[in-house]
mmCIF file with all atom_site columns, C-alpha atoms in Angstrom:
data_model
loop_
_atom_site.group_PDB
_atom_site.id
_atom_site.type_symbol
_atom_site.label_atom_id
_atom_site.label_alt_id
_atom_site.label_comp_id
_atom_site.label_asym_id
_atom_site.label_entity_id
_atom_site.label_seq_id
_atom_site.pdbx_PDB_ins_code
_atom_site.Cartn_x
_atom_site.Cartn_y
_atom_site.Cartn_z
_atom_site.occupancy
_atom_site.B_iso_or_equiv
_atom_site.pdbx_formal_charge
_atom_site.auth_seq_id
_atom_site.auth_comp_id
_atom_site.auth_asym_id
_atom_site.auth_atom_id
_atom_site.pdbx_PDB_model_num
ATOM 1   C CA . GLN A 1 1   ? 22.012 -9.036  13.242 1.00 93.00 ? 9   GLN A CA 1
ATOM 2   C CA . VAL A 1 2   ? 20.104 -10.953 15.897 1.00 95.00 ? 10  VAL A CA 1
ATOM 3   C CA . GLN A 1 3   ? 20.249 -9.553  19.404 1.00 97.00 ? 11  GLN A CA 1
ATOM 4   C CA . LEU A 1 4   ? 18.655 -10.709 22.633 1.00 98.00 ? 12  LEU A CA 1
ATOM 5   C CA . ALA A 1 5   ? 19.312 -8.552  25.671 1.00 98.00 ? 13  ALA A CA 1
ATOM 6   C CA . GLU A 1 6   ? 18.050 -9.616  29.092 1.00 98.00 ? 14  GLU A CA 1
ATOM 7   C CA . SER A 1 7   ? 17.501 -7.292  32.037 1.00 98.00 ? 15  SER A CA 1
ATOM 8   C CA . GLY A 1 8   ? 15.707 -7.242  35.367 1.00 98.00 ? 16  GLY A CA 1
ATOM 9   C CA . GLY A 1 9   ? 17.715 -9.751  37.357 1.00 98.00 ? 17  GLY A CA 1
ATOM 10  C CA . GLY A 1 10  ? 18.825 -9.088  40.905 1.00 98.00 ? 18  GLY A CA 1
ATOM 11  C CA . SER A 1 11  ? 18.850 -10.287 44.491 1.00 98.00 ? 19  SER A CA 1
ATOM 12  C CA . VAL A 1 12  ? 15.637 -10.842 46.420 1.00 98.00 ? 20  VAL A CA 1
ATOM 13  C CA . GLN A 1 13  ? 14.509 -12.652 49.522 1.00 98.00 ? 21  GLN A CA 1
ATOM 14  C CA . SER A 1 14  ? 12.499 -15.838 49.438 1.00 98.00 ? 22  SER A CA 1
ATOM 15  C CA . GLY A 1 15  ? 8.883  -15.075 48.573 1.00 98.00 ? 23  GLY A CA 1
ATOM 16  C CA . GLY A 1 16  ? 9.789  -11.990 46.579 1.00 98.00 ? 24  GLY A CA 1
ATOM 17  C CA . SER A 1 17  ? 9.182  -11.170 42.935 1.00 98.00 ? 25  SER A CA 1
ATOM 18  C CA . LEU A 1 18  ? 11.189 -10.127 39.904 1.00 98.00 ? 26  LEU A CA 1
ATOM 19  C CA . ARG A 1 19  ? 10.295 -9.343  36.322 1.00 98.00 ? 27  ARG A CA 1
ATOM 20  C CA . LEU A 1 20  ? 12.801 -10.218 33.626 1.00 98.00 ? 28  LEU A CA 1
ATOM 21  C CA . SER A 1 21  ? 12.743 -8.558  30.216 1.00 98.00 ? 29  SER A CA 1
ATOM 22  C CA . CYS A 1 22  ? 14.368 -9.558  26.943 1.00 98.00 ? 30  CYS A CA 1
ATOM 23  C CA . ALA A 1 23  ? 14.642 -6.996  24.161 1.00 98.00 ? 31  ALA A CA 1
ATOM 24  C CA . ALA A 1 24  ? 14.836 -8.725  20.781 1.00 98.00 ? 32  ALA A CA 1
ATOM 25  C CA . SER A 1 25  ? 15.882 -7.521  17.347 1.00 97.00 ? 33  SER A CA 1
ATOM 26  C CA . GLY A 1 26  ? 17.012 -8.835  13.978 1.00 96.00 ? 34  GLY A CA 1
ATOM 27  C CA . PHE A 1 27  ? 14.440 -11.582 13.501 1.00 95.00 ? 35  PHE A CA 1
ATOM 28  C CA . PRO A 1 28  ? 10.617 -11.967 13.252 1.00 94.00 ? 36  PRO A CA 1
ATOM 29  C CA . PHE A 1 29  ? 9.989  -11.884 16.982 1.00 95.00 ? 37  PHE A CA 1
ATOM 30  C CA . SER A 1 30  ? 6.202  -12.139 16.779 1.00 94.00 ? 38  SER A CA 1
ATOM 31  C CA . VAL A 1 31  ? 6.174  -15.508 15.004 1.00 93.00 ? 39  VAL A CA 1
ATOM 32  C CA . TYR A 1 32  ? 9.163  -17.280 16.555 1.00 96.00 ? 40  TYR A CA 1
ATOM 33  C CA . CYS A 1 33  ? 9.070  -19.695 19.469 1.00 97.00 ? 41  CYS A CA 1
ATOM 34  C CA . MET A 1 34  ? 10.514 -17.856 22.493 1.00 98.00 ? 42  MET A CA 1
ATOM 35  C CA . ALA A 1 35  ? 11.660 -19.163 25.842 1.00 98.00 ? 43  ALA A CA 1
ATOM 36  C CA . TRP A 1 36  ? 13.393 -18.555 29.133 1.00 98.00 ? 44  TRP A CA 1
ATOM 37  C CA . PHE A 1 37  ? 16.047 -20.982 30.322 1.00 98.00 ? 45  PHE A CA 1
ATOM 38  C CA . ARG A 1 38  ? 18.095 -20.994 33.498 1.00 98.00 ? 46  ARG A CA 1
ATOM 39  C CA . GLN A 1 39  ? 21.316 -22.565 34.662 1.00 98.00 ? 47  GLN A CA 1
ATOM 40  C CA . ALA A 1 40  ? 22.643 -22.782 38.187 1.00 97.00 ? 48  ALA A CA 1
ATOM 41  C CA . PRO A 1 41  ? 26.336 -23.438 38.901 1.00 92.00 ? 49  PRO A CA 1
ATOM 42  C CA . GLY A 1 42  ? 27.161 -27.103 38.441 1.00 94.00 ? 50  GLY A CA 1
ATOM 43  C CA . GLU A 1 43  ? 23.756 -27.937 37.030 1.00 96.00 ? 51  GLU A CA 1
ATOM 44  C CA . GLU A 1 44  ? 22.349 -28.519 33.567 1.00 96.00 ? 52  GLU A CA 1
ATOM 45  C CA . ARG A 1 45  ? 20.475 -25.808 31.744 1.00 96.00 ? 53  ARG A CA 1
ATOM 46  C CA . GLU A 1 46  ? 16.725 -26.027 32.330 1.00 96.00 ? 54  GLU A CA 1
ATOM 47  C CA . GLY A 1 47  ? 13.902 -24.792 30.144 1.00 97.00 ? 55  GLY A CA 1
ATOM 48  C CA . VAL A 1 48  ? 11.668 -22.690 32.391 1.00 98.00 ? 56  VAL A CA 1
ATOM 49  C CA . ALA A 1 49  ? 8.932  -21.265 30.173 1.00 98.00 ? 57  ALA A CA 1
ATOM 50  C CA . PHE A 1 50  ? 7.974  -21.246 26.497 1.00 98.00 ? 58  PHE A CA 1
ATOM 51  C CA . ILE A 1 51  ? 5.607  -19.159 24.395 1.00 97.00 ? 59  ILE A CA 1
ATOM 52  C CA . ASN A 1 52  ? 4.625  -19.706 20.777 1.00 95.00 ? 60  ASN A CA 1
ATOM 53  C CA . SER A 1 53  ? 3.379  -17.319 18.119 1.00 93.00 ? 61  SER A CA 1
ATOM 54  C CA . TYR A 1 54  ? -0.208 -17.871 19.299 1.00 94.00 ? 62  TYR A CA 1
ATOM 55  C CA . ARG A 1 55  ? 0.824  -16.931 22.851 1.00 94.00 ? 63  ARG A CA 1
ATOM 56  C CA . SER A 1 56  ? 0.246  -20.464 24.112 1.00 96.00 ? 64  SER A CA 1
ATOM 57  C CA . THR A 1 57  ? 2.592  -21.232 26.982 1.00 97.00 ? 65  THR A CA 1
ATOM 58  C CA . VAL A 1 58  ? 4.387  -24.190 28.522 1.00 97.00 ? 66  VAL A CA 1
ATOM 59  C CA . TYR A 1 59  ? 6.084  -24.223 31.921 1.00 98.00 ? 67  TYR A CA 1
ATOM 60  C CA . ALA A 1 60  ? 8.494  -26.460 33.771 1.00 97.00 ? 68  ALA A CA 1
ATOM 61  C CA . ASP A 1 61  ? 6.815  -28.194 36.690 1.00 97.00 ? 69  ASP A CA 1
ATOM 62  C CA . SER A 1 62  ? 9.185  -26.453 39.077 1.00 97.00 ? 70  SER A CA 1
ATOM 63  C CA . VAL A 1 63  ? 7.781  -23.004 38.228 1.00 98.00 ? 71  VAL A CA 1
ATOM 64  C CA . LYS A 1 64  ? 4.121  -23.684 37.384 1.00 98.00 ? 72  LYS A CA 1
ATOM 65  C CA . GLY A 1 65  ? 1.804  -21.331 39.209 1.00 98.00 ? 73  GLY A CA 1
ATOM 66  C CA . ARG A 1 66  ? 4.661  -18.982 40.154 1.00 98.00 ? 74  ARG A CA 1
ATOM 67  C CA . PHE A 1 67  ? 6.158  -17.801 36.848 1.00 98.00 ? 75  PHE A CA 1
ATOM 68  C CA . THR A 1 68  ? 4.393  -16.232 33.870 1.00 98.00 ? 76  THR A CA 1
ATOM 69  C CA . ILE A 1 69  ? 5.899  -15.790 30.414 1.00 98.00 ? 77  ILE A CA 1
ATOM 70  C CA . SER A 1 70  ? 4.484  -13.133 28.117 1.00 98.00 ? 78  SER A CA 1
ATOM 71  C CA . LYS A 1 71  ? 5.492  -11.012 25.171 1.00 97.00 ? 79  LYS A CA 1
ATOM 72  C CA . ASP A 1 72  ? 4.775  -7.623  23.641 1.00 97.00 ? 80  ASP A CA 1
ATOM 73  C CA . ASN A 1 73  ? 5.082  -7.926  19.879 1.00 96.00 ? 81  ASN A CA 1
ATOM 74  C CA . ALA A 1 74  ? 4.842  -4.165  19.389 1.00 97.00 ? 82  ALA A CA 1
ATOM 75  C CA . LYS A 1 75  ? 7.946  -3.736  21.564 1.00 98.00 ? 83  LYS A CA 1
ATOM 76  C CA . ASN A 1 76  ? 9.712  -6.941  20.481 1.00 98.00 ? 84  ASN A CA 1
ATOM 77  C CA . THR A 1 77  ? 10.084 -7.790  24.148 1.00 98.00 ? 85  THR A CA 1
ATOM 78  C CA . LEU A 1 78  ? 9.745  -11.033 26.061 1.00 98.00 ? 86  LEU A CA 1
ATOM 79  C CA . TYR A 1 79  ? 8.961  -11.053 29.786 1.00 98.00 ? 87  TYR A CA 1
ATOM 80  C CA . LEU A 1 80  ? 9.148  -13.475 32.688 1.00 98.00 ? 88  LEU A CA 1
ATOM 81  C CA . GLN A 1 81  ? 7.209  -12.506 35.789 1.00 98.00 ? 89  GLN A CA 1
ATOM 82  C CA . MET A 1 82  ? 8.556  -14.492 38.725 1.00 98.00 ? 90  MET A CA 1
ATOM 83  C CA . ASN A 1 83  ? 6.563  -14.580 41.960 1.00 98.00 ? 91  ASN A CA 1
ATOM 84  C CA . SER A 1 84  ? 6.966  -16.522 45.196 1.00 98.00 ? 92  SER A CA 1
ATOM 85  C CA . LEU A 1 85  ? 10.653 -16.933 44.467 1.00 98.00 ? 93  LEU A CA 1
ATOM 86  C CA . LYS A 1 86  ? 12.567 -19.682 46.228 1.00 98.00 ? 94  LYS A CA 1
ATOM 87  C CA . PRO A 1 87  ? 16.304 -20.119 46.873 1.00 97.00 ? 95  PRO A CA 1
ATOM 88  C CA . GLU A 1 88  ? 16.292 -22.956 44.331 1.00 97.00 ? 96  GLU A CA 1
ATOM 89  C CA . ASP A 1 89  ? 15.308 -20.420 41.653 1.00 98.00 ? 97  ASP A CA 1
ATOM 90  C CA . THR A 1 90  ? 18.793 -18.920 41.957 1.00 98.00 ? 98  THR A CA 1
ATOM 91  C CA . ALA A 1 91  ? 20.441 -19.150 38.528 1.00 98.00 ? 99  ALA A CA 1
ATOM 92  C CA . MET A 1 92  ? 21.508 -17.287 35.441 1.00 98.00 ? 100 MET A CA 1
ATOM 93  C CA . TYR A 1 93  ? 18.424 -16.733 33.306 1.00 98.00 ? 101 TYR A CA 1
ATOM 94  C CA . TYR A 1 94  ? 18.658 -16.685 29.521 1.00 98.00 ? 102 TYR A CA 1
ATOM 95  C CA . CYS A 1 95  ? 16.269 -15.564 26.828 1.00 98.00 ? 103 CYS A CA 1
ATOM 96  C CA . ALA A 1 96  ? 16.219 -17.755 23.707 1.00 98.00 ? 104 ALA A CA 1
ATOM 97  C CA . ALA A 1 97  ? 14.565 -17.813 20.286 1.00 97.00 ? 105 ALA A CA 1
ATOM 98  C CA . ALA A 1 98  ? 13.906 -20.761 18.009 1.00 96.00 ? 106 ALA A CA 1
ATOM 99  C CA . ALA A 1 99  ? 13.822 -20.181 14.267 1.00 90.00 ? 107 ALA A CA 1
ATOM 100 C CA . ARG A 1 100 ? 10.469 -21.872 13.875 1.00 85.00 ? 108 ARG A CA 1
ATOM 101 C CA . THR A 1 101 ? 6.891  -20.753 13.713 1.00 85.00 ? 109 THR A CA 1
ATOM 102 C CA . GLY A 1 102 ? 3.672  -22.519 14.600 1.00 84.00 ? 110 GLY A CA 1
ATOM 103 C CA . ALA A 1 103 ? 2.230  -24.045 17.701 1.00 88.00 ? 111 ALA A CA 1
ATOM 104 C CA . TYR A 1 104 ? 5.020  -26.413 18.746 1.00 91.00 ? 112 TYR A CA 1
ATOM 105 C CA . CYS A 1 105 ? 7.276  -24.649 21.208 1.00 95.00 ? 113 CYS A CA 1
ATOM 106 C CA . THR A 1 106 ? 8.802  -26.660 24.043 1.00 93.00 ? 114 THR A CA 1
ATOM 107 C CA . SER A 1 107 ? 12.163 -27.736 25.430 1.00 90.00 ? 115 SER A CA 1
ATOM 108 C CA . SER A 1 108 ? 12.450 -30.235 22.560 1.00 91.00 ? 116 SER A CA 1
ATOM 109 C CA . VAL A 1 109 ? 12.835 -27.422 20.045 1.00 92.00 ? 117 VAL A CA 1
ATOM 110 C CA . SER A 1 110 ? 16.287 -26.368 18.904 1.00 93.00 ? 118 SER A CA 1
ATOM 111 C CA . PHE A 1 111 ? 16.922 -22.788 20.042 1.00 96.00 ? 119 PHE A CA 1
ATOM 112 C CA . THR A 1 112 ? 19.129 -20.855 17.673 1.00 94.00 ? 120 THR A CA 1
ATOM 113 C CA . TYR A 1 113 ? 19.568 -17.495 19.356 1.00 96.00 ? 121 TYR A CA 1
ATOM 114 C CA . TRP A 1 114 ? 20.564 -16.777 22.954 1.00 97.00 ? 122 TRP A CA 1
ATOM 115 C CA . GLY A 1 115 ? 21.043 -13.749 25.137 1.00 98.00 ? 123 GLY A CA 1
ATOM 116 C CA . GLN A 1 116 ? 23.945 -13.165 27.516 1.00 97.00 ? 124 GLN A CA 1
ATOM 117 C CA . GLY A 1 117 ? 21.872 -13.865 30.606 1.00 98.00 ? 125 GLY A CA 1
ATOM 118 C CA . THR A 1 118 ? 20.814 -12.048 33.762 1.00 98.00 ? 126 THR A CA 1
ATOM 119 C CA . GLN A 1 119 ? 21.543 -13.293 37.270 1.00 98.00 ? 127 GLN A CA 1
ATOM 120 C CA . VAL A 1 120 ? 18.754 -14.030 39.740 1.00 98.00 ? 128 VAL A CA 1
ATOM 121 C CA . SER A 1 121 ? 19.692 -14.707 43.350 1.00 98.00 ? 129 SER A CA 1
ATOM 122 C CA . VAL A 1 122 ? 17.132 -15.651 45.989 1.00 98.00 ? 130 VAL A CA 1
ATOM 123 C CA . SER A 1 123 ? 18.118 -15.761 49.645 1.00 97.00 ? 131 SER A CA 1
ATOM 124 C CA . SER A 1 124 ? 16.296 -17.628 52.374 1.00 94.00 ? 132 SER A CA 1
#
């Protein structure tokens, strides 16, 4: 049974930092395309960061230079380090996995598995 469980969300002031974690199980975590998405109320879901099996990464322009996606294959855990947070980063953040291996891992990929989300709120 596939499980993705996010943690680490919370409320911070503008300029602060948070580190999100996603504990994964039930699928070959080390070789799947993994990602973080976010969705604010009334807005479309946005792909924030992607990491492939080779640990190559892709970021949305809105978070480049501030967010870092990484993974620990030994722990089957995906991370999102978020620095210099802004009020516009406020959203529910979701961990997702795509049932594909290889180098191609972007927002164009179909993501099969999703976590329940963790809320991030940034105040000005």
